[in-house]
mmCIF file of C-alpha atoms in Angstrom:
data_model
loop_
_atom_site.group_PDB
_atom_site.id
_atom_site.type_symbol
_atom_site.label_atom_id
_atom_site.label_comp_id
_atom_site.label_asym_id
_atom_site.label_seq_id
_atom_site.Cartn_x
_atom_site.Cartn_y
_atom_site.Cartn_z
ATOM 1 C CA MET A 3 0.000 0.000 0.000
ATOM 2 C CA ARG A 4 1.426 3.393 -1.001
ATOM 3 C CA LEU A 5 -0.237 6.551 0.277
ATOM 4 C CA ASP A 6 -0.039 9.992 -1.272
ATOM 5 C CA TRP A 7 0.584 11.969 1.931
ATOM 6 C CA VAL A 8 0.208 15.331 0.223
ATOM 7 C CA ASP A 9 -3.224 14.258 -0.950
ATOM 8 C CA LYS A 10 -4.072 13.017 2.554
ATOM 9 C CA LEU A 11 -2.948 16.321 4.066
ATOM 10 C CA GLN A 12 -5.295 18.134 1.692
ATOM 11 C CA HIS A 13 -8.136 15.825 2.753
ATOM 12 C CA MET A 14 -7.408 16.476 6.436
ATOM 13 C CA LEU A 15 -7.411 20.258 5.953
ATOM 14 C CA GLN A 16 -10.688 20.064 4.012
ATOM 15 C CA THR A 17 -12.187 17.987 6.826
ATOM 16 C CA ALA A 18 -10.988 20.499 9.433
ATOM 17 C CA ALA A 19 -12.592 23.326 7.432
ATOM 18 C CA PHE A 20 -15.835 21.334 7.267
ATOM 19 C CA CYS A 21 -15.741 20.761 11.049
ATOM 20 C CA LEU A 22 -15.177 24.459 11.606
ATOM 21 C CA ALA A 23 -18.239 25.207 9.487
ATOM 22 C CA VAL A 24 -20.344 22.703 11.479
ATOM 23 C CA ALA A 25 -19.267 24.214 14.807
ATOM 24 C CA THR A 26 -19.990 27.713 13.522
ATOM 25 C CA LEU A 27 -23.435 26.621 12.403
ATOM 26 C CA GLN A 28 -24.149 25.135 15.840
ATOM 27 C CA TYR A 29 -23.056 28.355 17.490
ATOM 28 C CA ALA A 30 -25.280 30.376 15.147
ATOM 29 C CA PHE A 31 -28.319 28.430 16.384
ATOM 30 C CA GLU A 32 -27.322 28.773 20.056
ATOM 31 C CA PRO A 33 -25.406 32.051 20.410
ATOM 32 C CA THR A 34 -25.906 32.103 24.187
ATOM 33 C CA ARG A 35 -23.657 29.071 24.602
ATOM 34 C CA PRO A 36 -19.835 29.259 24.331
ATOM 35 C CA TYR A 37 -18.148 28.577 20.953
ATOM 36 C CA GLY A 38 -15.212 26.579 22.326
ATOM 37 C CA PRO A 39 -16.887 23.252 23.227
ATOM 38 C CA PRO A 40 -18.723 22.668 19.923
ATOM 39 C CA LEU A 41 -15.524 23.551 18.044
ATOM 40 C CA ALA A 42 -13.442 21.088 20.102
ATOM 41 C CA TYR A 43 -16.000 18.299 19.741
ATOM 42 C CA SER A 44 -16.542 18.945 16.028
ATOM 43 C CA LEU A 45 -12.821 18.846 15.227
ATOM 44 C CA ALA A 46 -12.190 15.777 17.375
ATOM 45 C CA ILE A 47 -15.121 13.764 16.013
ATOM 46 C CA GLY A 48 -14.675 14.901 12.407
ATOM 47 C CA LEU A 49 -10.922 14.339 12.123
ATOM 48 C CA LEU A 50 -11.089 10.962 13.875
ATOM 49 C CA THR A 51 -13.944 9.822 11.620
ATOM 50 C CA TRP A 52 -12.051 11.014 8.552
ATOM 51 C CA ALA A 53 -8.865 9.188 9.628
ATOM 52 C CA ILE A 54 -10.707 5.897 10.188
ATOM 53 C CA VAL A 55 -12.604 6.057 6.880
ATOM 54 C CA ASP A 56 -10.094 7.693 4.499
ATOM 55 C CA LEU A 57 -6.992 5.906 5.812
ATOM 56 C CA GLY A 58 -8.832 2.684 6.654
ATOM 57 C CA ARG A 59 -10.076 2.213 3.082
ATOM 58 C CA HIS A 60 -6.504 1.443 2.038
ATOM 59 C CA LEU A 61 -6.491 -1.599 4.345
ATOM 60 C CA VAL A 62 -9.363 -3.390 2.572
ATOM 61 C CA PRO A 63 -9.763 -4.386 -1.101
ATOM 62 C CA SER A 64 -10.913 -1.363 -3.101
ATOM 63 C CA ALA A 65 -12.132 -0.686 -6.632
ATOM 64 C CA ALA A 66 -9.373 0.411 -9.001
ATOM 65 C CA GLU A 67 -11.673 3.059 -10.490
ATOM 66 C CA THR A 68 -12.400 4.935 -7.250
ATOM 67 C CA GLY A 69 -9.947 3.632 -4.638
ATOM 68 C CA TRP A 70 -12.898 2.854 -2.322
ATOM 69 C CA PRO A 71 -14.313 -0.493 -1.130
ATOM 70 C CA THR A 72 -17.444 -1.513 -2.983
ATOM 71 C CA GLY A 73 -20.805 -2.810 -1.764
ATOM 72 C CA ILE A 74 -21.285 -3.829 1.868
ATOM 73 C CA GLN A 75 -17.596 -3.337 2.665
ATOM 74 C CA GLY A 76 -17.790 0.325 1.727
ATOM 75 C CA LEU A 77 -20.951 0.881 3.792
ATOM 76 C CA ALA A 78 -19.479 -1.011 6.760
ATOM 77 C CA LEU A 79 -16.309 1.071 6.648
ATOM 78 C CA VAL A 80 -18.285 4.344 6.747
ATOM 79 C CA LEU A 81 -20.529 3.030 9.553
ATOM 80 C CA VAL A 82 -17.558 1.866 11.649
ATOM 81 C CA GLY A 83 -15.802 5.163 11.039
ATOM 82 C CA ILE A 84 -18.820 7.185 12.202
ATOM 83 C CA VAL A 85 -19.417 5.073 15.327
ATOM 84 C CA LEU A 86 -15.762 4.949 16.417
ATOM 85 C CA GLY A 87 -15.315 8.588 15.463
ATOM 86 C CA TRP A 88 -18.280 9.593 17.627
ATOM 87 C CA PHE A 89 -17.173 7.662 20.722
ATOM 88 C CA GLY A 90 -13.483 8.491 20.382
ATOM 89 C CA GLY A 91 -14.132 12.095 19.330
ATOM 90 C CA ASN A 92 -16.418 12.730 22.280
ATOM 91 C CA ALA A 93 -13.759 11.448 24.676
ATOM 92 C CA ILE A 94 -11.079 13.602 23.053
ATOM 93 C CA GLY A 95 -13.378 16.640 22.891
ATOM 94 C CA ASP A 96 -14.276 16.280 26.575
ATOM 95 C CA LEU A 97 -10.582 15.995 27.466
ATOM 96 C CA LEU A 98 -9.744 19.127 25.471
ATOM 97 C CA CYS A 99 -12.569 21.128 27.042
ATOM 98 C CA ARG A 100 -11.554 20.157 30.585
ATOM 99 C CA THR A 101 -7.838 20.659 29.921
ATOM 100 C CA PHE A 102 -8.235 24.141 28.417
ATOM 101 C CA GLY A 103 -11.178 25.237 30.587
ATOM 102 C CA LEU A 104 -13.635 25.642 27.726
ATOM 103 C CA TYR A 105 -16.658 24.831 29.927
ATOM 104 C CA PRO A 106 -17.762 28.127 31.504
ATOM 105 C CA PRO A 107 -18.744 28.099 35.223
ATOM 106 C CA GLY A 108 -22.438 27.506 35.802
ATOM 107 C CA LEU A 109 -23.066 26.046 32.365
ATOM 108 C CA VAL A 110 -26.307 24.066 32.359
ATOM 109 C CA ILE A 111 -26.018 21.004 30.133
ATOM 110 C CA ASP A 112 -29.057 19.201 28.704
ATOM 111 C CA ARG A 113 -27.359 15.864 28.125
ATOM 112 C CA GLY A 114 -30.318 14.280 26.374
ATOM 113 C CA ARG A 115 -30.637 17.062 23.826
ATOM 114 C CA ASP A 116 -26.850 17.314 23.345
ATOM 115 C CA LEU A 117 -26.628 13.563 22.790
ATOM 116 C CA ARG A 118 -29.339 13.593 20.122
ATOM 117 C CA ASN A 119 -27.794 16.581 18.365
ATOM 118 C CA SER A 120 -24.319 15.100 18.526
ATOM 119 C CA ILE A 121 -25.404 11.745 17.061
ATOM 120 C CA LEU A 122 -27.470 13.381 14.325
ATOM 121 C CA ILE A 123 -24.752 15.833 13.302
ATOM 122 C CA THR A 124 -22.028 13.152 13.377
ATOM 123 C CA ALA A 125 -24.092 10.779 11.200
ATOM 124 C CA MET A 126 -25.019 13.434 8.657
ATOM 125 C CA ALA A 127 -21.532 14.959 8.511
ATOM 126 C CA GLY A 128 -19.846 11.541 8.301
ATOM 127 C CA ILE A 129 -22.037 10.408 5.416
ATOM 128 C CA ALA A 130 -21.661 13.745 3.598
ATOM 129 C CA GLY A 131 -17.875 13.829 4.042
ATOM 130 C CA SER A 132 -17.433 10.209 2.932
ATOM 131 C CA TYR A 133 -19.609 10.798 -0.130
ATOM 132 C CA TYR A 134 -17.629 13.959 -0.960
ATOM 133 C CA PHE A 135 -14.280 12.151 -0.956
ATOM 134 C CA TYR A 136 -15.752 9.161 -2.811
ATOM 135 C CA SER A 137 -17.198 11.490 -5.496
ATOM 136 C CA ARG A 138 -13.909 13.324 -5.739
ATOM 137 C CA ASN A 139 -12.002 10.086 -6.376
ATOM 138 C CA ARG A 140 -14.588 8.952 -8.893
ATOM 139 C CA GLY A 141 -14.471 12.326 -10.666
ATOM 140 C CA ALA A 142 -10.669 12.149 -10.880
ATOM 141 C CA TYR A 143 -10.948 8.636 -12.346
ATOM 142 C CA LEU A 144 -13.473 9.780 -14.971
ATOM 143 C CA GLU A 145 -11.237 12.726 -15.901
ATOM 144 C CA ARG A 146 -8.301 10.341 -16.393
ATOM 145 C CA ARG A 147 -10.439 8.097 -18.600
ATOM 146 C CA MET A 148 -11.625 11.085 -20.641
ATOM 147 C CA GLY A 149 -8.018 12.229 -21.049
ATOM 148 C CA GLU A 150 -7.001 8.751 -22.224
ATOM 149 C CA ALA A 151 -9.936 8.610 -24.646
ATOM 150 C CA GLN A 152 -9.008 12.036 -26.038
ATOM 151 C CA ARG A 153 -5.382 10.953 -26.443
ATOM 152 C CA HIS A 154 -6.421 7.788 -28.276
ATOM 153 C CA ALA A 155 -8.728 9.832 -30.516
ATOM 154 C CA ASN A 156 -5.870 12.209 -31.353
ATOM 155 C CA GLU A 157 -3.543 9.301 -32.114
ATOM 156 C CA ALA A 158 -6.166 7.733 -34.385
ATOM 157 C CA ARG A 159 -6.628 11.045 -36.187
ATOM 158 C CA LEU A 160 -2.875 11.438 -36.626
ATOM 159 C CA LYS A 161 -2.621 7.936 -38.044
ATOM 160 C CA LEU A 162 -5.469 8.680 -40.440
ATOM 161 C CA LEU A 163 -3.724 11.826 -41.621
ATOM 162 C CA GLU A 164 -0.476 9.929 -41.986
ATOM 163 C CA THR A 165 -2.091 7.168 -44.032
ATOM 164 C CA GLN A 166 -3.247 9.909 -46.420
ATOM 165 C CA LEU A 167 0.176 11.513 -46.539
ATOM 166 C CA GLU A 168 2.322 8.436 -47.199
ATOM 167 C CA PRO A 169 0.567 7.477 -50.493
ATOM 168 C CA HIS A 170 0.833 11.141 -51.520
ATOM 169 C CA MET A 171 4.588 11.068 -50.968
ATOM 170 C CA LEU A 172 4.894 7.683 -52.686
ATOM 171 C CA PHE A 173 2.895 8.867 -55.704
ATOM 172 C CA ASN A 174 5.112 11.918 -56.139
ATOM 173 C CA THR A 175 8.263 9.826 -55.915
ATOM 174 C CA LEU A 176 6.949 7.286 -58.435
ATOM 175 C CA ALA A 177 6.017 10.127 -60.783
ATOM 176 C CA ASN A 178 9.600 11.384 -60.582
ATOM 177 C CA LEU A 179 10.846 7.858 -61.227
ATOM 178 C CA ARG A 180 8.601 7.457 -64.268
ATOM 179 C CA ALA A 181 9.903 10.730 -65.742
ATOM 180 C CA LEU A 182 13.492 9.608 -65.270
ATOM 181 C CA ILE A 183 12.970 6.176 -66.897
ATOM 182 C CA GLY A 184 12.361 7.809 -70.259
ATOM 183 C CA VAL A 185 15.535 9.915 -70.302
ATOM 184 C CA ASP A 186 18.055 7.973 -68.211
ATOM 185 C CA PRO A 187 17.156 4.307 -67.447
ATOM 186 C CA ALA A 188 20.405 3.667 -65.571
ATOM 187 C CA ARG A 189 19.803 6.522 -63.145
ATOM 188 C CA ALA A 190 16.155 5.481 -62.857
ATOM 189 C CA GLN A 191 17.221 2.001 -61.743
ATOM 190 C CA HIS A 192 19.684 3.503 -59.269
ATOM 191 C CA MET A 193 16.865 5.714 -57.949
ATOM 192 C CA LEU A 194 14.548 2.716 -57.637
ATOM 193 C CA ASP A 195 17.158 0.888 -55.526
ATOM 194 C CA HIS A 196 17.397 3.885 -53.208
ATOM 195 C CA MET A 197 13.648 4.147 -53.017
ATOM 196 C CA ILE A 198 13.240 0.504 -51.967
ATOM 197 C CA ALA A 199 15.877 0.955 -49.276
ATOM 198 C CA TYR A 200 14.230 4.174 -48.134
ATOM 199 C CA LEU A 201 10.786 2.616 -47.837
ATOM 200 C CA ARG A 202 12.174 -0.410 -46.003
ATOM 201 C CA SER A 203 14.126 1.697 -43.511
ATOM 202 C CA THR A 204 11.145 3.950 -42.719
ATOM 203 C CA LEU A 205 8.458 1.283 -42.464
ATOM 204 C CA ASP A 206 8.748 0.814 -38.692
ATOM 205 C CA ALA A 207 9.063 4.521 -37.973
ATOM 206 C CA SER A 208 5.935 5.325 -39.974
ATOM 207 C CA ARG A 209 3.850 3.195 -37.613
ATOM 208 C CA ALA A 210 4.366 5.705 -34.786
ATOM 209 C CA THR A 211 2.550 9.027 -34.493
ATOM 210 C CA THR A 212 5.670 10.850 -33.314
ATOM 211 C CA HIS A 213 9.392 10.197 -33.359
ATOM 212 C CA PRO A 214 12.624 12.057 -32.437
ATOM 213 C CA LEU A 215 13.651 15.004 -34.592
ATOM 214 C CA GLN A 216 16.867 13.137 -35.412
ATOM 215 C CA ALA A 217 14.776 10.385 -37.062
ATOM 216 C CA GLU A 218 12.876 13.023 -39.062
ATOM 217 C CA PHE A 219 16.143 14.478 -40.333
ATOM 218 C CA ASP A 220 17.459 10.983 -41.156
ATOM 219 C CA ARG A 221 14.367 10.317 -43.286
ATOM 220 C CA LEU A 222 14.792 13.670 -44.995
ATOM 221 C CA ARG A 223 18.403 12.810 -45.771
ATOM 222 C CA ASP A 224 17.297 9.555 -47.410
ATOM 223 C CA TYR A 225 14.566 11.313 -49.366
ATOM 224 C CA LEU A 226 16.927 14.059 -50.549
ATOM 225 C CA ALA A 227 19.363 11.374 -51.698
ATOM 226 C CA LEU A 228 16.596 10.159 -54.016
ATOM 227 C CA MET A 229 15.960 13.667 -55.300
ATOM 228 C CA ALA A 230 19.674 14.250 -55.835
ATOM 229 C CA ILE A 231 19.790 11.337 -58.280
ATOM 230 C CA ARG A 232 17.239 13.080 -60.482
ATOM 231 C CA MET A 233 18.408 16.676 -60.077
ATOM 232 C CA GLY A 234 22.150 16.058 -59.811
ATOM 233 C CA GLU A 235 24.246 19.133 -59.021
ATOM 234 C CA ARG A 236 21.207 21.368 -59.393
ATOM 235 C CA LEU A 237 20.181 20.405 -55.844
ATOM 236 C CA GLN A 238 22.315 21.649 -52.965
ATOM 237 C CA VAL A 239 21.243 20.562 -49.488
ATOM 238 C CA ASP A 240 22.100 21.850 -46.016
ATOM 239 C CA LEU A 241 20.601 20.072 -42.954
ATOM 240 C CA GLN A 242 21.169 21.861 -39.641
ATOM 241 C CA LEU A 243 20.144 19.952 -36.498
ATOM 242 C CA PRO A 244 21.746 21.017 -33.173
ATOM 243 C CA ALA A 245 22.657 18.048 -30.985
ATOM 244 C CA ASP A 246 20.498 19.231 -28.069
ATOM 245 C CA LEU A 247 17.367 19.077 -30.246
ATOM 246 C CA ALA A 248 17.939 15.580 -31.638
ATOM 247 C CA LEU A 249 15.511 13.920 -29.196
ATOM 248 C CA GLN A 250 12.695 16.467 -29.501
ATOM 249 C CA PRO A 251 9.500 14.556 -30.448
ATOM 250 C CA VAL A 252 7.768 15.636 -33.669
ATOM 251 C CA PRO A 253 5.009 14.052 -35.818
ATOM 252 C CA THR A 254 6.390 11.618 -38.363
ATOM 253 C CA LEU A 255 6.739 12.957 -41.928
ATOM 254 C CA LEU A 256 6.237 16.497 -40.595
ATOM 255 C CA LEU A 257 8.926 18.184 -42.696
ATOM 256 C CA GLN A 258 8.761 16.025 -45.793
ATOM 257 C CA PRO A 259 5.704 17.788 -47.376
ATOM 258 C CA LEU A 260 7.478 21.113 -46.968
ATOM 259 C CA VAL A 261 10.663 19.753 -48.533
ATOM 260 C CA GLU A 262 8.663 18.237 -51.408
ATOM 261 C CA ASN A 263 6.987 21.590 -52.068
ATOM 262 C CA ALA A 264 10.312 23.422 -51.957
ATOM 263 C CA ILE A 265 11.833 21.078 -54.529
ATOM 264 C CA GLN A 266 8.845 20.600 -56.806
ATOM 265 C CA HIS A 267 7.616 24.194 -56.935
ATOM 266 C CA GLY A 268 10.674 26.195 -55.905
ATOM 267 C CA LEU A 269 13.891 24.577 -57.162
ATOM 268 C CA GLU A 270 12.933 22.290 -60.056
ATOM 269 C CA PRO A 271 11.367 25.045 -62.223
ATOM 270 C CA GLN A 272 14.721 26.822 -62.196
ATOM 271 C CA VAL A 273 17.311 25.777 -64.793
ATOM 272 C CA GLY A 274 20.140 26.110 -62.304
ATOM 273 C CA GLY A 275 18.246 24.527 -59.408
ATOM 274 C CA GLY A 276 19.165 26.036 -56.051
ATOM 275 C CA ARG A 277 19.836 25.486 -52.391
ATOM 276 C CA LEU A 278 17.559 23.839 -49.841
ATOM 277 C CA THR A 279 18.163 24.426 -46.117
ATOM 278 C CA VAL A 280 16.365 22.595 -43.320
ATOM 279 C CA ALA A 281 17.185 23.987 -39.887
ATOM 280 C CA ALA A 282 16.003 23.481 -36.316
ATOM 281 C CA ARG A 283 16.450 25.815 -33.376
ATOM 282 C CA ARG A 284 14.948 26.656 -30.005
ATOM 283 C CA ASP A 285 13.317 30.052 -29.520
ATOM 284 C CA ASP A 286 11.601 31.206 -26.309
ATOM 285 C CA GLY A 287 10.508 27.746 -25.240
ATOM 286 C CA GLN A 288 9.409 26.733 -28.735
ATOM 287 C CA LEU A 289 10.883 24.359 -31.284
ATOM 288 C CA VAL A 290 11.306 26.205 -34.593
ATOM 289 C CA LEU A 291 11.736 24.235 -37.839
ATOM 290 C CA GLU A 292 12.521 26.083 -41.065
ATOM 291 C CA VAL A 293 12.584 24.826 -44.651
ATOM 292 C CA THR A 294 14.141 27.487 -46.893
ATOM 293 C CA ASP A 295 14.741 27.296 -50.644
ATOM 294 C CA SER A 296 16.331 29.720 -53.071
ATOM 295 C CA GLY A 297 13.807 28.881 -55.786
ATOM 296 C CA ALA A 298 10.978 30.592 -57.641
ATOM 297 C CA GLY A 299 9.343 32.060 -54.565
ATOM 298 C CA LEU A 300 5.711 32.426 -53.553
ATOM 299 C CA SER A 301 4.778 34.220 -56.754
ATOM 300 C CA GLY A 302 5.532 31.110 -58.813
ATOM 301 C CA SER A 303 3.021 28.409 -59.755
ATOM 302 C CA THR A 304 2.519 25.902 -56.915
ATOM 303 C CA PRO A 305 0.061 23.256 -58.131
ATOM 304 C CA GLY A 306 -0.651 20.532 -55.573
ATOM 305 C CA SER A 307 1.056 22.300 -52.678
ATOM 306 C CA GLY A 308 -2.206 22.760 -50.779
ATOM 307 C CA PHE A 309 -2.509 19.108 -49.761
ATOM 308 C CA GLY A 310 0.868 18.896 -48.013
ATOM 309 C CA LEU A 311 0.484 22.220 -46.231
ATOM 310 C CA ALA A 312 -3.070 21.404 -45.134
ATOM 311 C CA GLN A 313 -1.845 18.058 -43.778
ATOM 312 C CA VAL A 314 0.911 19.684 -41.756
ATOM 313 C CA ARG A 315 -1.432 22.324 -40.330
ATOM 314 C CA GLU A 316 -4.079 19.752 -39.406
ATOM 315 C CA ARG A 317 -1.599 17.424 -37.707
ATOM 316 C CA LEU A 318 -0.091 20.290 -35.711
ATOM 317 C CA ALA A 319 -3.569 21.413 -34.643
ATOM 318 C CA THR A 320 -4.478 17.882 -33.552
ATOM 319 C CA LEU A 321 -1.366 17.554 -31.415
ATOM 320 C CA HIS A 322 -0.867 21.081 -30.075
ATOM 321 C CA GLY A 323 -3.954 23.165 -30.907
ATOM 322 C CA SER A 324 -3.277 26.890 -31.292
ATOM 323 C CA ARG A 325 0.167 26.516 -29.701
ATOM 324 C CA ALA A 326 1.644 25.305 -33.015
ATOM 325 C CA THR A 327 1.740 27.263 -36.285
ATOM 326 C CA LEU A 328 2.913 26.938 -39.890
ATOM 327 C CA SER A 329 3.719 30.075 -41.877
ATOM 328 C CA LEU A 330 5.088 30.848 -45.359
ATOM 329 C CA GLU A 331 7.079 33.941 -46.247
ATOM 330 C CA PRO A 332 9.486 35.123 -48.953
ATOM 331 C CA ALA A 333 13.128 34.232 -48.299
ATOM 332 C CA GLN A 334 16.001 36.636 -48.913
ATOM 333 C CA PRO A 335 17.340 37.322 -51.469
ATOM 334 C CA ARG A 336 14.842 34.984 -53.149
ATOM 335 C CA GLY A 337 12.858 31.822 -52.604
ATOM 336 C CA THR A 338 10.448 30.725 -49.883
ATOM 337 C CA ARG A 339 10.743 29.961 -46.184
ATOM 338 C CA ALA A 340 8.258 27.661 -44.423
ATOM 339 C CA THR A 341 8.396 27.946 -40.626
ATOM 340 C CA ILE A 342 6.855 25.599 -38.073
ATOM 341 C CA ARG A 343 6.625 26.623 -34.434
ATOM 342 C CA LEU A 344 5.520 24.101 -31.815
ATOM 343 C CA PRO A 345 6.020 23.665 -28.052
ATOM 344 C CA ALA A 346 9.440 22.281 -27.144
ATOM 345 C CA ALA A 347 9.426 19.220 -24.896
#
């Protein structure tokens, strides 16, 4: 049995506040009587009842969902706690009152009425307090289950988006391969060999919703090796990943749509090709990923780019909501820069 003592301390303070409220309510109904005795009795009975019920429930088999005994065991525990709390609390309260002189001289005590009130208040307060802590545990359990369900829903959505993205990437690569077969069969075969190796090496990684940034850069390096076969010296690549960001988790295939757009719509239309830079950095608690090309720029024709960008935006929104963004802007002196900002782990 392992107790969360901070949680228990919170429970004890809440119980003490409840006892204080009960004593104050008693005093409000009988303002001619002193406040000290009902306060001493209320605290003694309430805290002892709480200790027996809330600590005692860890000594008997309890439901995993609520942490409380079920059925007759739960009812018996509350009943035992109230009875023992009443007897023990009365003894402690009487001792406190006599020790600190809380009984004023000449106080007339109606023992029959006090006994009825004490039993009634103890029973009602014990049942209410036990139900409060039981409901609190059950509420916490339901919140955990809702959180788990939401996480599973997000993972399923990410996988759905990824299953749409992977065929898109594969189709584009096959289209490039088909174009190369007609003009250079030897290079096309070399590209096909690289493609098979690339798909084999990324099969396991693609089954996860997120992976380390280092893995994302490794996949980009493999993909750019394929593109380099087709573009030759027209494609210059610079990958910048600081060592301290290598383990940052990111959605799989997050950067690849941006790289595909940069090559297909920015660099390939140019006779001389250009430079592609993929960089990662940390900025004010955020992970910043930039894909910059020196190509045609935003004013050029960009057919088909909407799918990849929409995928990236939707996946970021699913994982991080409004805390993650994707923006496009002109690069200097020319080209386009795509920037992703998301919370750093």
